[in-house]
């Protein structure tokens, strides 16, 4: 130790020499260049999102101010035809999505309902499972178990959604039909659980990271007071990780809303506006995927499909915004200084 | 003060304690007695095993994978490693304040109430009472009494450390382990903590690790000097600081060390 004190002045001289005026200026220039690159990248990312939204919106917008073409009034899309039920002379009014028909009906309600149903099933299925798995692997399981479970769940994220959709269509649907004895194999429940499988790794990964990021010192303080593992996990670690867990749930929700292939394959695609989860449904995303290839370019159907895109966009945006706000509120509450 | 150091019964007693982390041995045959209502200071250079020794007393080292121990530690004459000793109960009786203040990301109130709650206190008035008295004991009450619902992380570093002391006191421990409780604090906050230690020893047995020689001299009755995992010398603080029997101890205390 003594010789190092003797050597220090020389080392310090070297530092002083190194930080000469010109070098400092170069460092400042590098710094500002780096800042500019980061700002540009961030701006570009935002710009891309805005452009996508503008493009999708521009295709949909003409719907709103077009005038009824004489002689084709019934084909015109209006606000009330998008939102309100179709009336029939001989039947009670119904919400109908029937874009290919002598009188096309573009009611959005069945699609919104279908999307909500599958998404809710997915989150109710995947949320608790993924969060519990994250708590178990990060707080309770022996190390080797975590080292097996964690990569396995993360591997799930790499499975193409067609494969998951196929699994839901062939295997899951059969199981559910056998267990619940439902009439239609393909329904909101089947699609929702299939979606849930796709969403589990997202929620799990984010939640696990959040739990792992809880400082060791919190756990130590809790153990030192005589708390058990359970008490420490439930009362200290999970609350401290709550913002991250919520972020994971919001991310999972966003993915479930937009996910297309699984619902296209496993939901049955019947545009129904009913409560039971065992009825078939048709979602916004699946409708766009199934129909956009066959519409008349620039026609009402085409524009309505773009409107669905706008809706989907707003939906995801709203979910993420709500998630972000919740996370921020939780963080502020935990962090004290608001 | 040093005359009194021998008068009280032995509270914590280590007998030939060896601790290993994997292949490296962190403690070599430590035999040391800490007396009730006395402050025992552990001093020594960084890495000499002071924290390891402290954490052995409330068995916090059990949480470290690869930790191995030989020898015993007695609390009131009873081996803390006896199979029928409940670690939860041991840790309630042996409180700990860490080197870096580590309040939970909860309100000030909840930080203090956490310990009593997990040990079964749920009555609100009792909890209120515990929170108030322990915050008073930790000399923090006047500063926080109007904002008990605020996050503990909004407190200053020194306040956070006193909150951690209050949190440790709230489960009514008999022994208080303090690992450099003032190392991150300014002189004023440090002085408050030292004052606090003086008051607390009326009721608790205190073992404190410190790198600050003046602090050890000021607050402790007995001082133990550790070096490289061994207990080099232990005795009444006044004697250790004025007339140590080992040259190494004197070198360390006077700063001629290393
Ligand atoms: N979790 C651990 N795993 C492995 N080795 C450890 C661990 N904790 C401590 N050690 C080792 O044990 C020895 C004693 O460490 P300890 O933390 O008890 O020292 P200390 O006296 O408290 O030092 P300081 O004054 O710097 O806090 C050191 O050599 C350290 O590297
Ligand atoms: Mg230490």
XYZ file of C-alpha atoms and ligand atoms in Angstrom:
628
model
C 0.000 0.000 0.000
C 2.847 2.349 0.805
C 4.461 2.267 -2.594
C 1.133 3.021 -4.258
C 0.908 6.321 -2.373
C 4.320 7.235 -3.693
C 3.312 6.405 -7.245
C 0.079 8.390 -7.103
C 1.356 11.893 -7.869
C 2.900 10.719 -11.133
C -0.297 8.963 -12.156
C -2.259 12.104 -11.361
C 0.098 14.166 -13.479
C -0.643 11.856 -16.363
C -4.369 12.389 -15.876
C -3.909 16.134 -15.776
C -1.840 16.067 -18.933
C -4.343 13.859 -20.686
C -7.213 16.221 -19.985
C -5.623 19.059 -21.870
C -7.822 21.709 -23.445
C -7.956 20.120 -26.908
C -8.848 16.705 -25.555
C -11.606 18.163 -23.474
C -12.989 19.929 -26.483
C -12.920 16.670 -28.466
C -14.739 14.908 -25.655
C -17.392 17.631 -25.626
C -17.838 17.328 -29.369
C -18.220 13.542 -29.120
C -20.748 14.054 -26.368
C -22.905 16.456 -28.362
C -22.656 14.234 -31.441
C -23.832 11.287 -29.372
C -26.703 13.378 -28.025
C -27.731 14.345 -31.545
C -27.708 10.721 -32.716
C -29.873 9.640 -29.794
C -32.293 12.512 -30.351
C -32.555 11.733 -34.056
C -33.203 8.056 -33.411
C -35.900 8.840 -30.857
C -37.481 11.374 -33.179
C -37.388 8.945 -36.092
C -39.152 6.281 -34.044
C -41.915 8.699 -33.115
C -42.155 9.930 -36.693
C -42.603 6.385 -38.006
C -45.474 5.780 -35.608
C -47.125 9.067 -36.520
C -46.722 8.326 -40.242
C -48.295 4.905 -39.881
C -51.185 6.442 -38.043
C -51.568 9.179 -40.636
C -51.476 6.657 -43.478
C -54.028 4.352 -41.898
C -56.203 7.285 -40.865
C -56.083 8.874 -44.330
C -57.496 5.731 -45.900
C -60.298 5.644 -43.369
C -61.163 9.313 -43.112
C -63.097 9.833 -46.390
C -65.788 7.632 -44.850
C -66.723 10.472 -42.594
C -67.438 13.199 -45.112
C -68.551 11.355 -48.191
C -72.009 12.146 -49.409
C -74.526 9.510 -50.151
C -74.311 8.601 -53.815
C -77.776 8.943 -55.299
C -79.344 5.560 -55.742
C -76.871 3.869 -53.419
C -77.985 5.360 -50.101
C -78.263 2.002 -48.421
C -74.614 1.215 -49.158
C -73.334 4.388 -47.618
C -71.484 4.077 -44.384
C -72.661 6.456 -41.718
C -71.874 6.862 -38.037
C -75.161 5.291 -37.107
C -74.591 2.316 -39.374
C -71.161 1.777 -37.832
C -72.362 1.950 -34.270
C -76.087 1.280 -34.208
C -77.959 -1.935 -34.824
C -79.417 -2.856 -38.181
C -83.174 -2.819 -38.173
C -85.265 -5.463 -39.880
C -88.933 -5.399 -40.730
C -89.562 -8.930 -39.514
C -86.877 -9.419 -36.816
C -85.592 -7.518 -33.784
C -82.728 -5.139 -34.588
C -79.256 -6.672 -34.452
C -75.641 -5.563 -34.626
C -74.396 -7.045 -37.873
C -71.028 -7.192 -39.590
C -71.856 -8.408 -43.074
C -69.595 -6.543 -45.473
C -70.225 -8.835 -48.413
C -73.911 -8.808 -49.080
C -76.386 -7.054 -51.349
C -76.774 -4.544 -48.563
C -73.406 -4.490 -46.814
C -73.614 -3.980 -43.076
C -70.597 -2.545 -41.341
C -71.527 -2.557 -37.713
C -68.423 -2.446 -35.546
C -69.996 -3.690 -32.321
C -69.493 -7.427 -32.950
C -65.830 -6.900 -33.765
C -65.175 -4.721 -30.729
C -67.007 -7.196 -28.521
C -65.071 -10.083 -30.045
C -61.761 -8.340 -29.494
C -62.615 -7.491 -25.903
C -63.765 -11.009 -25.140
C -60.684 -12.784 -26.470
C -58.360 -10.216 -24.959
C -59.949 -10.417 -21.529
C -59.812 -14.201 -21.549
C -56.177 -14.005 -22.583
C -55.240 -11.584 -19.807
C -57.271 -13.386 -17.147
C -55.606 -16.628 -18.177
C -52.062 -15.427 -18.764
C -51.792 -12.646 -16.180
C -52.100 -14.684 -12.977
C -50.147 -17.600 -14.426
C -47.266 -15.484 -15.653
C -47.073 -13.308 -12.548
C -47.228 -16.317 -10.227
C -44.580 -18.105 -12.262
C -42.379 -15.015 -12.045
C -42.841 -14.824 -8.269
C -42.131 -18.512 -7.864
C -39.002 -18.542 -9.973
C -37.577 -15.346 -8.543
C -38.467 -15.854 -4.871
C -39.052 -19.484 -4.044
C -37.800 -22.042 -6.502
C -34.327 -23.459 -6.030
C -31.840 -21.950 -8.397
C -31.717 -24.894 -10.799
C -35.498 -24.867 -11.200
C -35.437 -21.176 -12.114
C -32.639 -21.842 -14.527
C -34.812 -24.362 -16.333
C -38.188 -22.632 -16.089
C -37.066 -19.145 -17.049
C -35.512 -19.952 -20.431
C -38.337 -22.364 -21.173
C -40.987 -19.699 -20.740
C -38.900 -17.213 -22.655
C -38.610 -19.761 -25.430
C -42.394 -19.695 -25.721
C -42.035 -16.151 -27.028
C -40.185 -17.516 -30.013
C -42.993 -19.811 -31.151
C -44.602 -18.394 -34.301
C -48.203 -17.434 -33.705
C -49.369 -19.675 -36.572
C -48.068 -22.620 -34.593
C -49.865 -21.460 -31.465
C -52.980 -20.883 -33.528
C -52.712 -24.381 -34.932
C -52.282 -25.775 -31.439
C -55.334 -23.868 -30.231
C -57.331 -24.998 -33.254
C -56.435 -28.678 -33.071
C -55.608 -29.522 -29.458
C -56.929 -26.833 -27.167
C -60.310 -26.689 -28.889
C -60.765 -30.435 -28.460
C -59.801 -30.378 -24.800
C -62.088 -27.489 -24.044
C -64.912 -29.123 -25.912
C -64.444 -32.333 -23.954
C -64.173 -30.568 -20.609
C -66.908 -27.983 -21.029
C -69.068 -29.825 -23.536
C -69.524 -26.719 -25.659
C -71.230 -26.739 -28.994
C -68.694 -24.843 -31.054
C -65.064 -25.870 -30.841
C -63.819 -22.497 -31.977
C -64.896 -19.719 -29.677
C -63.730 -16.787 -27.563
C -62.432 -19.082 -24.840
C -60.331 -21.220 -27.176
C -58.916 -18.204 -28.950
C -58.396 -16.348 -25.675
C -56.415 -19.146 -24.090
C -54.386 -19.547 -27.268
C -53.704 -15.819 -27.124
C -52.862 -16.183 -23.459
C -50.147 -18.683 -24.270
C -48.651 -16.139 -26.644
C -48.828 -13.444 -23.991
C -47.442 -15.413 -21.017
C -43.773 -14.983 -21.942
C -44.203 -11.234 -22.347
C -45.789 -10.729 -18.937
C -43.486 -13.268 -17.328
C -40.300 -11.728 -18.642
C -41.186 -8.189 -17.650
C -42.523 -9.248 -14.235
C -39.506 -11.429 -13.556
C -37.154 -8.586 -14.399
C -39.090 -6.287 -12.100
C -38.896 -8.771 -9.228
C -35.213 -9.404 -9.812
C -34.593 -5.660 -9.768
C -35.953 -5.301 -6.232
C -32.863 -4.504 -4.192
C -31.469 -7.296 -2.082
C -31.356 -4.875 0.831
C -35.172 -4.825 1.068
C -35.254 -8.590 1.404
C -32.443 -8.544 3.947
C -34.182 -5.906 6.030
C -37.332 -8.001 6.023
C -35.576 -11.246 6.943
C -33.656 -9.439 9.668
C -36.972 -8.502 11.261
C -37.911 -12.152 11.416
C -40.101 -12.306 8.308
C -40.445 -15.576 6.434
C -39.870 -15.988 2.720
C -43.580 -15.750 2.038
C -44.062 -12.644 4.099
C -41.072 -11.042 2.461
C -42.256 -11.955 -1.021
C -45.876 -10.940 -0.545
C -45.442 -7.827 1.566
C -42.139 -6.394 0.406
C -40.893 -7.749 -2.897
C -44.119 -7.907 -4.895
C -45.315 -4.425 -3.845
C -41.911 -3.004 -4.699
C -42.053 -4.683 -8.110
C -45.663 -3.693 -8.774
C -44.901 -0.972 -11.321
C -42.945 -3.462 -13.412
C -45.592 -6.137 -13.031
C -48.210 -3.664 -14.240
C -46.044 -2.670 -17.151
C -45.846 -6.350 -18.095
C -49.610 -6.724 -17.915
C -50.150 -3.634 -20.078
C -47.651 -4.889 -22.621
C -49.344 -8.281 -22.664
C -52.730 -6.647 -23.098
C -51.461 -4.609 -26.018
C -50.062 -7.684 -27.681
C -53.294 -9.612 -27.114
C -55.381 -6.851 -28.688
C -53.289 -6.764 -31.824
C -52.409 -10.441 -32.197
C -54.014 -11.749 -35.364
C -53.105 -15.238 -36.453
C -54.178 -17.086 -33.317
C -57.608 -15.475 -33.196
C -58.059 -15.848 -36.930
C -57.505 -19.579 -36.582
C -59.199 -20.350 -33.283
C -62.022 -17.886 -32.708
C -64.529 -19.232 -35.207
C -64.726 -15.770 -36.817
C -68.483 -15.426 -36.447
C -69.342 -11.807 -35.760
C -71.628 -12.289 -32.798
C -72.556 -9.823 -30.090
C -73.319 -12.211 -27.273
C -72.143 -12.637 -23.705
C -71.132 -16.314 -23.447
C -67.410 -16.925 -23.845
C -68.164 -20.194 -25.545
C -69.715 -18.467 -28.548
C -67.637 -17.847 -31.627
C -66.326 -14.340 -32.093
C -64.665 -12.222 -34.738
C -61.961 -9.756 -33.754
C -60.826 -6.490 -35.314
C -57.408 -7.856 -36.205
C -58.704 -11.096 -37.718
C -61.262 -9.179 -39.758
C -58.624 -6.958 -41.293
C -56.405 -9.956 -42.057
C -59.197 -11.989 -43.555
C -60.882 -9.312 -45.636
C -58.348 -6.713 -46.732
C -57.032 -8.924 -49.523
C -60.394 -9.097 -51.236
C -61.895 -5.651 -51.053
C -62.437 -3.093 -53.770
C -59.630 -0.598 -53.501
C -60.982 2.697 -52.154
C -64.503 1.329 -51.654
C -66.510 1.618 -48.463
C -65.465 -1.849 -47.249
C -61.819 -0.954 -47.836
C -62.218 2.248 -45.880
C -64.043 0.559 -43.029
C -61.227 -1.964 -42.703
C -58.813 0.925 -42.337
C -61.116 2.377 -39.750
C -60.744 -0.915 -37.881
C -57.007 -0.361 -38.078
C -57.396 3.098 -36.567
C -59.550 1.633 -33.830
C -56.985 -1.057 -33.107
C -54.291 1.547 -33.008
C -56.233 3.732 -30.591
C -57.107 0.718 -28.491
C -53.501 -0.341 -28.045
C -52.462 3.231 -27.504
C -55.091 3.705 -24.793
C -54.073 0.484 -23.043
C -50.423 1.408 -23.095
C -51.142 4.932 -21.940
C -53.286 3.673 -19.070
C -50.578 1.172 -18.184
C -47.896 3.840 -18.299
C -49.897 6.195 -16.093
C -50.588 3.456 -13.576
C -46.933 2.505 -13.492
C -45.938 6.108 -12.975
C -48.452 6.614 -10.187
C -47.291 3.461 -8.423
C -43.666 4.507 -8.776
C -44.370 7.901 -7.325
C -46.172 6.380 -4.406
C -43.253 4.050 -3.717
C -40.585 6.620 -4.358
C -41.880 9.418 -2.166
C -40.619 12.434 -4.067
C -43.329 12.860 -6.633
C -17.531 3.135 32.628
C -14.916 0.396 32.199
C -15.402 -0.740 35.765
C -19.044 -1.306 34.898
C -18.157 -3.179 31.742
C -17.616 -6.363 33.670
C -20.645 -6.083 35.879
C -23.503 -7.179 33.618
C -24.218 -10.731 32.478
C -22.973 -12.045 29.156
C -25.695 -11.742 26.527
C -24.066 -12.894 23.309
C -21.180 -15.262 23.304
C -19.251 -16.691 20.362
C -17.196 -19.837 20.901
C -14.521 -20.824 18.374
C -16.585 -19.517 15.500
C -15.312 -20.306 12.012
C -17.189 -19.070 8.971
C -16.402 -20.064 5.401
C -17.707 -18.601 2.156
C -17.115 -21.458 -0.222
C -13.422 -22.192 0.030
C -12.382 -18.951 1.706
C -12.454 -18.731 5.453
C -13.795 -15.383 6.648
C -13.638 -15.984 10.401
C -11.060 -17.996 12.319
C -11.990 -19.259 15.771
C -13.667 -16.145 17.114
C -14.350 -16.305 20.830
C -15.991 -13.172 22.115
C -18.471 -12.148 24.803
C -20.834 -9.187 24.557
C -22.412 -8.080 27.799
C -25.960 -6.958 28.372
C -26.586 -3.202 28.373
C -23.125 -2.563 27.051
C -21.947 -1.354 23.672
C -19.366 -3.583 22.077
C -17.519 -2.008 19.164
C -15.985 -4.147 16.428
C -13.141 -2.422 14.626
C -10.632 -3.534 12.048
C -9.614 -2.972 8.432
C -11.998 -3.586 5.559
C -12.629 -7.232 4.805
C -11.492 -8.500 8.202
C -14.832 -10.161 8.923
C -16.684 -7.664 11.122
C -19.902 -7.807 9.120
C -19.597 -11.561 8.799
C -19.394 -11.863 12.559
C -22.344 -9.548 13.078
C -24.454 -11.388 10.539
C -23.655 -14.685 12.221
C -25.372 -13.540 15.395
C -28.812 -13.245 13.782
C -28.046 -16.008 11.298
C -28.387 -13.711 8.306
C -25.443 -15.574 6.830
C -27.669 -18.622 6.518
C -29.156 -16.915 3.465
C -25.835 -16.941 1.633
C -25.341 -19.955 -0.583
C -22.052 -21.707 0.116
C -21.744 -20.412 3.688
C -20.433 -22.929 6.191
C -19.943 -22.527 9.914
C -18.200 -24.282 12.767
C -18.332 -23.392 16.436
C -21.236 -21.904 18.292
C -22.905 -18.684 19.258
C -24.842 -18.521 22.509
C -27.645 -16.084 23.212
C -28.402 -16.027 26.930
C -26.384 -19.208 27.178
C -28.430 -20.985 24.558
C -26.967 -22.187 21.245
C -28.661 -20.250 18.444
C -28.082 -23.168 16.085
C -30.029 -25.615 18.211
C -32.515 -27.389 15.965
C -35.401 -26.192 18.118
C -34.396 -22.528 17.894
C -36.761 -20.716 15.581
C -34.863 -18.382 13.241
C -37.850 -16.068 13.098
C -37.798 -15.742 16.868
C -34.028 -15.360 16.920
C -34.200 -12.525 14.430
C -36.922 -10.847 16.405
C -34.728 -10.945 19.488
C -31.615 -9.858 17.612
C -32.347 -6.752 15.567
C -30.092 -5.402 12.851
C -29.353 -2.007 11.369
C -27.497 -2.164 8.097
C -24.570 -0.174 6.843
C -26.608 1.435 4.111
C -30.009 2.575 5.255
C -32.584 0.394 3.567
C -36.111 1.524 4.380
C -38.865 -0.281 2.491
C -40.520 1.665 -0.319
C -43.532 2.177 1.896
C -44.777 4.927 4.138
C -42.852 5.908 7.251
C -45.609 4.412 9.358
C -45.658 1.138 7.446
C -41.906 0.786 7.724
C -42.065 0.778 11.489
C -45.301 -1.205 11.686
C -44.023 -3.941 9.362
C -42.120 -5.889 12.025
C -44.912 -5.877 14.618
C -47.423 -6.776 11.917
C -45.564 -9.889 10.783
C -45.270 -10.932 14.401
C -49.012 -10.775 14.768
C -49.880 -7.282 15.999
C -52.869 -6.044 14.048
C -54.636 -3.756 16.480
C -54.437 -0.245 15.104
C -54.050 1.570 18.423
C -51.283 -0.786 19.516
C -49.502 -0.240 16.218
C -49.919 3.531 16.511
C -48.418 3.347 19.966
C -45.455 1.225 18.808
C -44.798 3.529 15.881
C -44.817 6.605 18.085
C -42.643 5.232 20.885
C -40.028 3.659 18.628
C -39.797 6.781 16.478
C -39.325 8.738 19.691
C -36.640 6.329 20.822
C -34.925 6.756 17.477
C -35.135 10.553 17.853
C -37.135 10.896 14.668
C -40.657 11.468 15.929
C -40.607 15.258 15.961
C -39.362 15.404 12.396
C -41.920 13.025 10.907
C -44.960 13.074 13.162
C -46.911 15.204 10.692
C -46.169 13.038 7.684
C -46.237 9.424 8.793
C -48.036 8.559 5.563
C -45.258 9.935 3.371
C -42.891 7.548 1.625
C -39.859 6.614 3.689
C -37.721 7.249 0.638
C -38.569 10.941 0.832
C -36.551 11.229 4.047
C -32.946 12.374 4.135
C -30.195 9.781 4.504
C -29.767 10.411 8.213
C -33.503 10.306 8.806
C -33.731 7.074 6.833
C -31.081 5.500 9.020
C -32.911 6.548 12.172
C -36.087 5.151 10.648
C -34.283 1.852 10.141
C -33.276 1.942 13.798
C -36.885 2.582 14.799
C -37.977 -0.259 12.537
C -35.517 -2.598 14.238
C -36.647 -1.472 17.697
C -40.311 -1.975 16.884
C -40.109 -5.743 17.370
C -38.608 -5.232 20.844
C -35.279 -6.926 20.279
C -32.881 -7.676 23.110
C -29.752 -7.313 21.043
C -29.113 -4.662 18.416
C -26.516 -5.270 15.708
C -25.401 -2.108 13.949
C -23.170 -2.394 10.894
C -21.530 0.994 10.381
C -24.831 2.758 11.030
C -23.351 6.212 10.568
C -20.923 5.653 7.725
C -23.040 7.497 5.179
C -24.074 10.359 7.434
C -22.882 13.882 8.056
C -21.302 14.756 11.425
C -24.536 16.149 12.819
C -26.596 13.092 11.965
C -23.757 10.927 13.204
C -23.770 12.740 16.523
C -27.501 12.124 16.833
C -27.062 8.423 16.168
C -24.280 8.226 18.734
C -26.442 9.983 21.283
C -29.124 7.515 20.430
C -26.818 4.562 20.999
C -26.047 5.949 24.446
C -29.734 6.018 25.292
C -30.485 2.662 23.738
C -27.932 0.742 25.745
C -30.069 1.237 28.828
C -32.351 -1.355 27.345
C -30.419 -3.273 24.724
C -27.196 -5.114 24.170
C -25.490 -3.374 21.293
C -22.784 -4.577 18.941
C -21.596 -1.930 16.539
C -19.173 -2.075 13.632
C -17.418 1.160 12.873
C -14.476 2.436 10.898
C -14.436 5.623 12.877
C -12.035 5.301 15.793
C -13.375 8.367 17.588
C -16.822 6.936 17.287
C -15.754 3.609 18.734
C -14.043 5.457 21.576
C -17.082 7.635 22.198
C -19.898 5.107 22.142
C -18.514 1.774 23.230
C -17.684 0.155 26.548
C -15.753 -2.703 25.060
C -13.768 -2.778 21.835
C -12.780 -5.792 19.791
C -10.088 -5.482 17.138
C -10.405 -7.866 14.192
C -7.721 -8.526 11.641
C -7.886 -10.986 8.736
C -10.763 -12.916 10.233
C -9.195 -13.239 13.672
C -9.972 -11.498 16.919
C -6.654 -9.873 17.770
C -7.552 -8.152 20.985
C -10.559 -7.278 23.033
C -10.962 -5.246 26.185
C -12.451 -2.174 27.811
C -12.543 0.602 25.243
C -10.516 3.013 27.363
C -7.754 0.470 27.695
C -7.763 -0.534 24.027
C -7.469 3.074 22.961
C -4.894 4.204 25.503
C -2.898 1.129 26.233
C -3.472 -1.773 23.846
C -1.536 -4.895 24.602
C -0.816 -5.731 20.947
C 1.309 -3.632 18.676
C -1.012 -4.326 15.697
C -3.951 -2.872 17.561
C -2.046 0.260 18.399
C -0.908 0.643 14.800
C -4.453 0.371 13.537
C -5.940 2.742 16.072
C -3.318 5.386 15.564
C -3.667 5.132 11.816
C -0.165 3.850 11.198
C -1.633 0.715 9.766
C -1.016 -0.362 6.164
N -21.398 -13.206 0.447
C -20.080 -13.438 0.452
N -19.563 -14.379 -0.384
C -18.238 -14.611 -0.408
N -17.343 -13.981 0.336
C -17.781 -13.042 1.188
C -19.168 -12.708 1.285
N -19.328 -11.723 2.192
C -18.080 -11.458 2.642
N -17.155 -12.239 2.046
C -15.702 -12.224 2.316
O -15.488 -12.430 3.680
C -14.479 -11.569 4.166
C -15.031 -10.729 5.307
O -16.016 -9.865 4.818
P -16.849 -8.884 5.736
O -17.935 -8.309 4.915
O -17.241 -9.620 6.965
O -15.745 -7.783 6.069
P -15.910 -6.445 6.895
O -14.933 -6.507 8.016
O -17.318 -6.207 7.253
O -15.413 -5.373 5.844
P -15.918 -3.854 5.658
O -15.310 -3.093 6.759
O -15.353 -3.480 4.333
O -17.410 -3.864 5.685
C -14.012 -10.732 2.997
O -12.821 -11.301 2.512
C -15.101 -10.879 1.981
O -14.585 -10.849 0.685
Mg -18.820 -4.763 6.609
